[in-house]
PDB file of C-alpha atoms and ligand atoms in Angstrom:
ATOM      1  CA  MET A  12     227.058 -84.492 111.033  1.00 81.00           C
ATOM      2  CA  LYS A  13     223.987 -86.363 112.207  1.00 91.00           C
ATOM      3  CA  GLN A  14     224.134 -87.438 115.818  1.00 96.00           C
ATOM      4  CA  SER A  15     223.178 -90.861 117.088  1.00 98.00           C
ATOM      5  CA  ALA A  16     220.797 -91.328 119.989  1.00 98.00           C
ATOM      6  CA  ILE A  17     220.022 -93.523 122.935  1.00 98.00           C
ATOM      7  CA  PHE A  18     216.310 -93.915 123.582  1.00 98.00           C
ATOM      8  CA  LEU A  19     215.817 -94.840 127.219  1.00 98.00           C
ATOM      9  CA  ASP A  20     212.755 -96.414 128.683  1.00 98.00           C
ATOM     10  CA  ARG A  21     211.941 -94.866 132.080  1.00 98.00           C
ATOM     11  CA  ASP A  22     210.483 -97.360 134.592  1.00 98.00           C
ATOM     12  CA  GLY A  23     212.629-100.430 135.174  1.00 98.00           C
ATOM     13  CA  THR A  24     215.421 -99.031 132.998  1.00 98.00           C
ATOM     14  CA  ILE A  25     216.817 -95.851 134.593  1.00 98.00           C
ATOM     15  CA  ILE A  26     214.660 -95.910 137.756  1.00 98.00           C
ATOM     16  CA  TYR A  27     213.071 -98.699 139.797  1.00 98.00           C
ATOM     17  CA  ASP A  28     209.627 -99.747 138.599  1.00 97.00           C
ATOM     18  CA  PHE A  29     207.273 -99.310 141.545  1.00 96.00           C
ATOM     19  CA  GLY A  30     204.166 -99.263 139.355  1.00 95.00           C
ATOM     20  CA  TYR A  31     202.391 -96.096 138.245  1.00 96.00           C
ATOM     21  CA  LEU A  32     204.407 -93.307 139.841  1.00 98.00           C
ATOM     22  CA  LYS A  33     202.367 -90.329 141.015  1.00 97.00           C
ATOM     23  CA  SER A  34     205.008 -88.272 142.773  1.00 98.00           C
ATOM     24  CA  PRO A  35     208.713 -87.406 142.552  1.00 98.00           C
ATOM     25  CA  ASN A  36     209.042 -88.917 146.064  1.00 98.00           C
ATOM     26  CA  GLU A  37     208.638 -92.349 144.498  1.00 98.00           C
ATOM     27  CA  VAL A  38     211.535 -91.938 142.070  1.00 98.00           C
ATOM     28  CA  LYS A  39     214.596 -94.055 142.845  1.00 98.00           C
ATOM     29  CA  PHE A  40     217.418 -94.249 140.320  1.00 98.00           C
ATOM     30  CA  PHE A  41     219.249 -97.522 139.783  1.00 98.00           C
ATOM     31  CA  PRO A  42     222.821 -97.534 141.022  1.00 95.00           C
ATOM     32  CA  GLY A  43     224.918 -96.800 137.952  1.00 96.00           C
ATOM     33  CA  THR A  44     222.264 -94.871 136.024  1.00 98.00           C
ATOM     34  CA  PHE A  45     224.126 -91.589 136.475  1.00 98.00           C
ATOM     35  CA  SER A  46     227.609 -92.913 135.629  1.00 98.00           C
ATOM     36  CA  SER A  47     226.265 -94.850 132.624  1.00 98.00           C
ATOM     37  CA  LEU A  48     224.414 -91.881 131.146  1.00 98.00           C
ATOM     38  CA  GLN A  49     227.364 -89.564 131.802  1.00 98.00           C
ATOM     39  CA  LYS A  50     229.496 -91.803 129.603  1.00 98.00           C
ATOM     40  CA  LEU A  51     226.850 -92.445 126.939  1.00 98.00           C
ATOM     41  CA  GLN A  52     226.128 -88.762 126.408  1.00 98.00           C
ATOM     42  CA  ASN A  53     229.686 -88.193 125.199  1.00 97.00           C
ATOM     43  CA  SER A  54     228.746 -90.088 122.038  1.00 97.00           C
ATOM     44  CA  PHE A  55     224.946 -90.003 121.946  1.00 98.00           C
ATOM     45  CA  LYS A  56     222.028 -87.650 122.401  1.00 98.00           C
ATOM     46  CA  LEU A  57     219.776 -88.986 125.179  1.00 98.00           C
ATOM     47  CA  PHE A  58     215.987 -89.284 125.035  1.00 98.00           C
ATOM     48  CA  ILE A  59     213.369 -90.868 127.271  1.00 98.00           C
ATOM     49  CA  ILE A  60     210.385 -92.658 125.725  1.00 98.00           C
ATOM     50  CA  THR A  61     207.826 -93.829 128.249  1.00 98.00           C
ATOM     51  CA  ASN A  62     204.444 -95.556 128.087  1.00 98.00           C
ATOM     52  CA  GLN A  63     202.244 -94.166 130.864  1.00 98.00           C
ATOM     53  CA  SER A  64     198.961 -96.000 130.419  1.00 98.00           C
ATOM     54  CA  GLY A  65     198.069 -95.126 134.024  1.00 98.00           C
ATOM     55  CA  ILE A  66     196.819 -91.830 132.599  1.00 98.00           C
ATOM     56  CA  SER A  67     194.329 -93.474 130.243  1.00 98.00           C
ATOM     57  CA  LYS A  68     193.275 -95.857 133.015  1.00 97.00           C
ATOM     58  CA  GLY A  69     192.640 -92.969 135.411  1.00 97.00           C
ATOM     59  CA  ILE A  70     195.284 -94.168 137.876  1.00 98.00           C
ATOM     60  CA  THR A  71     197.563 -91.177 137.353  1.00 98.00           C
ATOM     61  CA  THR A  72     196.907 -87.688 136.026  1.00 98.00           C
ATOM     62  CA  PRO A  73     198.862 -86.105 133.164  1.00 98.00           C
ATOM     63  CA  ASP A  74     200.115 -83.544 135.669  1.00 98.00           C
ATOM     64  CA  GLU A  75     201.442 -86.176 138.095  1.00 98.00           C
ATOM     65  CA  VAL A  76     203.276 -87.956 135.295  1.00 98.00           C
ATOM     66  CA  MET A  77     204.703 -84.665 134.050  1.00 98.00           C
ATOM     67  CA  GLN A  78     205.951 -83.819 137.539  1.00 98.00           C
ATOM     68  CA  VAL A  79     207.706 -87.175 137.805  1.00 98.00           C
ATOM     69  CA  ASN A  80     209.236 -86.780 134.342  1.00 98.00           C
ATOM     70  CA  ASP A  81     210.397 -83.225 135.100  1.00 98.00           C
ATOM     71  CA  TYR A  82     211.915 -84.379 138.379  1.00 98.00           C
ATOM     72  CA  ILE A  83     213.840 -87.155 136.627  1.00 98.00           C
ATOM     73  CA  VAL A  84     215.155 -84.763 133.968  1.00 98.00           C
ATOM     74  CA  ASN A  85     216.207 -82.249 136.652  1.00 98.00           C
ATOM     75  CA  GLU A  86     217.911 -84.880 138.810  1.00 98.00           C
ATOM     76  CA  LEU A  87     219.827 -86.051 135.755  1.00 98.00           C
ATOM     77  CA  LYS A  88     220.698 -82.437 134.916  1.00 98.00           C
ATOM     78  CA  SER A  89     222.122 -81.989 138.433  1.00 98.00           C
ATOM     79  CA  GLN A  90     224.468 -84.866 137.561  1.00 98.00           C
ATOM     80  CA  GLY A  91     225.520 -83.125 134.359  1.00 98.00           C
ATOM     81  CA  ILE A  92     223.323 -85.328 132.175  1.00 98.00           C
ATOM     82  CA  VAL A  93     221.285 -83.701 129.408  1.00 98.00           C
ATOM     83  CA  VAL A  94     218.075 -85.395 128.278  1.00 98.00           C
ATOM     84  CA  SER A  95     217.169 -83.771 124.958  1.00 98.00           C
ATOM     85  CA  ASP A  96     213.479 -84.665 125.100  1.00 98.00           C
ATOM     86  CA  VAL A  97     210.938 -86.827 126.905  1.00 98.00           C
ATOM     87  CA  PHE A  98     208.239 -88.526 124.843  1.00 98.00           C
ATOM     88  CA  CYS A  99     205.294 -89.844 126.827  1.00 98.00           C
ATOM     89  CA  CYS A 100     202.381 -91.943 125.575  1.00 98.00           C
ATOM     90  CA  PRO A 101     199.353 -91.504 127.896  1.00 98.00           C
ATOM     91  CA  HIS A 102     197.282 -94.192 126.200  1.00 98.00           C
ATOM     92  CA  SER A 103     196.361 -97.777 126.995  1.00 97.00           C
ATOM     93  CA  ASN A 104     196.121-100.608 124.475  1.00 96.00           C
ATOM     94  CA  GLU A 105     192.359-100.070 124.101  1.00 96.00           C
ATOM     95  CA  ASP A 106     193.009 -96.554 122.763  1.00 97.00           C
ATOM     96  CA  ASN A 107     194.793 -98.002 119.703  1.00 96.00           C
ATOM     97  CA  CYS A 108     197.038 -94.946 119.534  1.00 98.00           C
ATOM     98  CA  ILE A 109     199.970 -94.490 117.198  1.00 98.00           C
ATOM     99  CA  CYS A 110     202.507 -93.572 119.873  1.00 98.00           C
ATOM    100  CA  LYS A 111     202.559 -96.435 122.401  1.00 98.00           C
ATOM    101  CA  LYS A 112     205.638 -98.636 122.211  1.00 98.00           C
ATOM    102  CA  PRO A 113     206.156-100.946 120.298  1.00 98.00           C
ATOM    103  CA  ASN A 114     205.026 -98.336 117.755  1.00 98.00           C
ATOM    104  CA  PRO A 115     208.159 -96.559 116.523  1.00 98.00           C
ATOM    105  CA  TYR A 116     206.320 -93.212 116.314  1.00 98.00           C
ATOM    106  CA  PHE A 117     208.353 -91.286 118.912  1.00 98.00           C
ATOM    107  CA  ILE A 118     211.703 -92.575 117.636  1.00 98.00           C
ATOM    108  CA  LEU A 119     210.849 -91.476 114.113  1.00 98.00           C
ATOM    109  CA  GLN A 120     209.561 -88.150 115.388  1.00 98.00           C
ATOM    110  CA  ALA A 121     212.774 -87.571 117.350  1.00 98.00           C
ATOM    111  CA  ALA A 122     214.845 -88.487 114.299  1.00 98.00           C
ATOM    112  CA  LYS A 123     213.103 -85.749 112.331  1.00 97.00           C
ATOM    113  CA  LEU A 124     213.089 -83.125 115.071  1.00 97.00           C
ATOM    114  CA  TYR A 125     216.724 -83.643 116.038  1.00 98.00           C
ATOM    115  CA  ASN A 126     218.137 -84.798 112.692  1.00 97.00           C
ATOM    116  CA  LEU A 127     219.373 -88.090 114.141  1.00 98.00           C
ATOM    117  CA  ASN A 128     221.347 -90.890 112.596  1.00 97.00           C
ATOM    118  CA  LEU A 129     219.148 -93.846 113.509  1.00 97.00           C
ATOM    119  CA  GLU A 130     221.551 -96.408 112.091  1.00 94.00           C
ATOM    120  CA  ASN A 131     223.865 -96.062 115.065  1.00 96.00           C
ATOM    121  CA  SER A 132     221.136 -95.409 117.620  1.00 98.00           C
ATOM    122  CA  TYR A 133     219.853 -97.682 120.373  1.00 98.00           C
ATOM    123  CA  ILE A 134     216.806 -98.253 122.500  1.00 98.00           C
ATOM    124  CA  ILE A 135     217.288 -99.677 125.986  1.00 98.00           C
ATOM    125  CA  GLY A 136     214.344-101.100 127.918  1.00 98.00           C
ATOM    126  CA  ASP A 137     213.064-103.775 130.261  1.00 98.00           C
ATOM    127  CA  HIS A 138     209.942-104.828 128.353  1.00 98.00           C
ATOM    128  CA  PRO A 139     209.492-106.688 125.063  1.00 98.00           C
ATOM    129  CA  SER A 140     207.595-103.656 123.711  1.00 98.00           C
ATOM    130  CA  ASP A 141     210.764-101.566 124.146  1.00 98.00           C
ATOM    131  CA  VAL A 142     213.010-103.748 122.037  1.00 98.00           C
ATOM    132  CA  GLU A 143     210.204-104.370 119.530  1.00 98.00           C
ATOM    133  CA  CYS A 144     209.840-100.601 119.250  1.00 98.00           C
ATOM    134  CA  GLY A 145     213.539-100.382 118.402  1.00 98.00           C
ATOM    135  CA  GLN A 146     213.156-103.151 115.875  1.00 97.00           C
ATOM    136  CA  ASN A 147     210.163-101.400 114.276  1.00 97.00           C
ATOM    137  CA  ALA A 148     212.220 -98.219 113.975  1.00 98.00           C
ATOM    138  CA  GLY A 149     215.185-100.110 112.548  1.00 97.00           C
ATOM    139  CA  ILE A 150     217.568 -99.310 115.384  1.00 98.00           C
ATOM    140  CA  ASN A 151     219.639-101.435 117.770  1.00 97.00           C
ATOM    141  CA  SER A 152     217.790-102.740 120.803  1.00 98.00           C
ATOM    142  CA  ILE A 153     219.030-103.866 124.197  1.00 98.00           C
ATOM    143  CA  TYR A 154     216.781-105.744 126.611  1.00 98.00           C
ATOM    144  CA  LEU A 155     217.442-105.324 130.327  1.00 98.00           C
ATOM    145  CA  LEU A 156     216.756-107.830 133.096  1.00 98.00           C
ATOM    146  CA  THR A 157     216.005-105.086 135.627  1.00 98.00           C
ATOM    147  CA  GLY A 158     212.394-103.955 136.161  1.00 97.00           C
ATOM    148  CA  HIS A 159     210.045-106.290 134.322  1.00 96.00           C
ATOM    149  CA  GLY A 160     212.869-107.728 132.249  1.00 97.00           C
ATOM    150  CA  GLU A 161     213.416-111.013 134.042  1.00 96.00           C
ATOM    151  CA  LYS A 162     209.667-111.680 134.190  1.00 97.00           C
ATOM    152  CA  HIS A 163     208.975-111.105 130.469  1.00 96.00           C
ATOM    153  CA  LYS A 164     212.225-112.499 129.067  1.00 95.00           C
ATOM    154  CA  ASP A 165     210.548-115.612 127.629  1.00 94.00           C
ATOM    155  CA  GLU A 166     208.057-113.476 125.684  1.00 95.00           C
ATOM    156  CA  LEU A 167     210.746-112.015 123.438  1.00 95.00           C
ATOM    157  CA  LYS A 168     209.789-112.928 119.892  1.00 91.00           C
ATOM    158  CA  ASN A 169     213.238-112.400 118.423  1.00 89.00           C
ATOM    159  CA  GLU A 170     216.826-112.636 119.503  1.00 92.00           C
ATOM    160  CA  PHE A 171     217.740-109.385 121.195  1.00 95.00           C
ATOM    161  CA  ARG A 172     220.883-108.468 123.019  1.00 96.00           C
ATOM    162  CA  ILE A 173     220.197-108.966 126.721  1.00 98.00           C
ATOM    163  CA  CYS A 174     222.045-107.113 129.501  1.00 98.00           C
ATOM    164  CA  GLU A 175     221.758-107.325 133.278  1.00 98.00           C
ATOM    165  CA  ASN A 176     221.185-103.602 133.759  1.00 98.00           C
ATOM    166  CA  ILE A 177     221.828-100.109 132.417  1.00 98.00           C
ATOM    167  CA  VAL A 178     225.500-100.311 133.412  1.00 98.00           C
ATOM    168  CA  GLU A 179     226.164-103.431 131.367  1.00 98.00           C
ATOM    169  CA  ALA A 180     224.135-102.027 128.458  1.00 98.00           C
ATOM    170  CA  SER A 181     226.191 -98.843 128.344  1.00 98.00           C
ATOM    171  CA  GLU A 182     229.451-100.814 128.451  1.00 98.00           C
ATOM    172  CA  CYS A 183     228.156-103.021 125.678  1.00 97.00           C
ATOM    173  CA  ILE A 184     227.305 -99.981 123.519  1.00 98.00           C
ATOM    174  CA  LEU A 185     230.538 -98.106 124.176  1.00 97.00           C
ATOM    175  CA  ASN A 186     232.742-101.172 123.555  1.00 95.00           C
ATOM    176  CA  ASN A 187     230.961-101.875 120.293  1.00 82.00           C
TER     177      ASN A 187
HETATM  178 MG1  LIG B 569     209.993-100.194 131.597  1.00 87.36          MG
HETATM  179 ZN1  LIG B 570     199.902 -93.277 122.694  1.00 87.36          ZN
END
């Protein structure tokens, strides 16, 4: 049977958004990230999709971003949480790439690689580009008010489900 997935944004969704992170020392998980993902992974495969335009802008190096991503995956693993894959776009808008959210590229790639059932899958993120990415891929989208969420709420072009944080989003998904 095809499995469903949760596509998680990184900054502002599972960890605090302190800008372009260069080191694992700067990673701080939201309270409730671990317990939420522990519950979600009973029914969903977990993925992280992150835009890291700091690389294209020369603010961060690919290696720094990779170290932060690896640290996050390992911290989650130490809590019994398995992230199946991390997809990272290193580009900025000027690069006109195919992979930066709201492009659905990574979701569609994951669906192929992991034989996913997108119909019952979700993206969770704190930026309009996250929920638009979900919409472009034809999956369910939840907009969070953590991170940049509160600030960009009025820019949402469509009606999306809005949740306070990752905890409320996971409850919303599991009670659905
Ligand atoms: Mg974010
Ligand atoms: Zn890209």
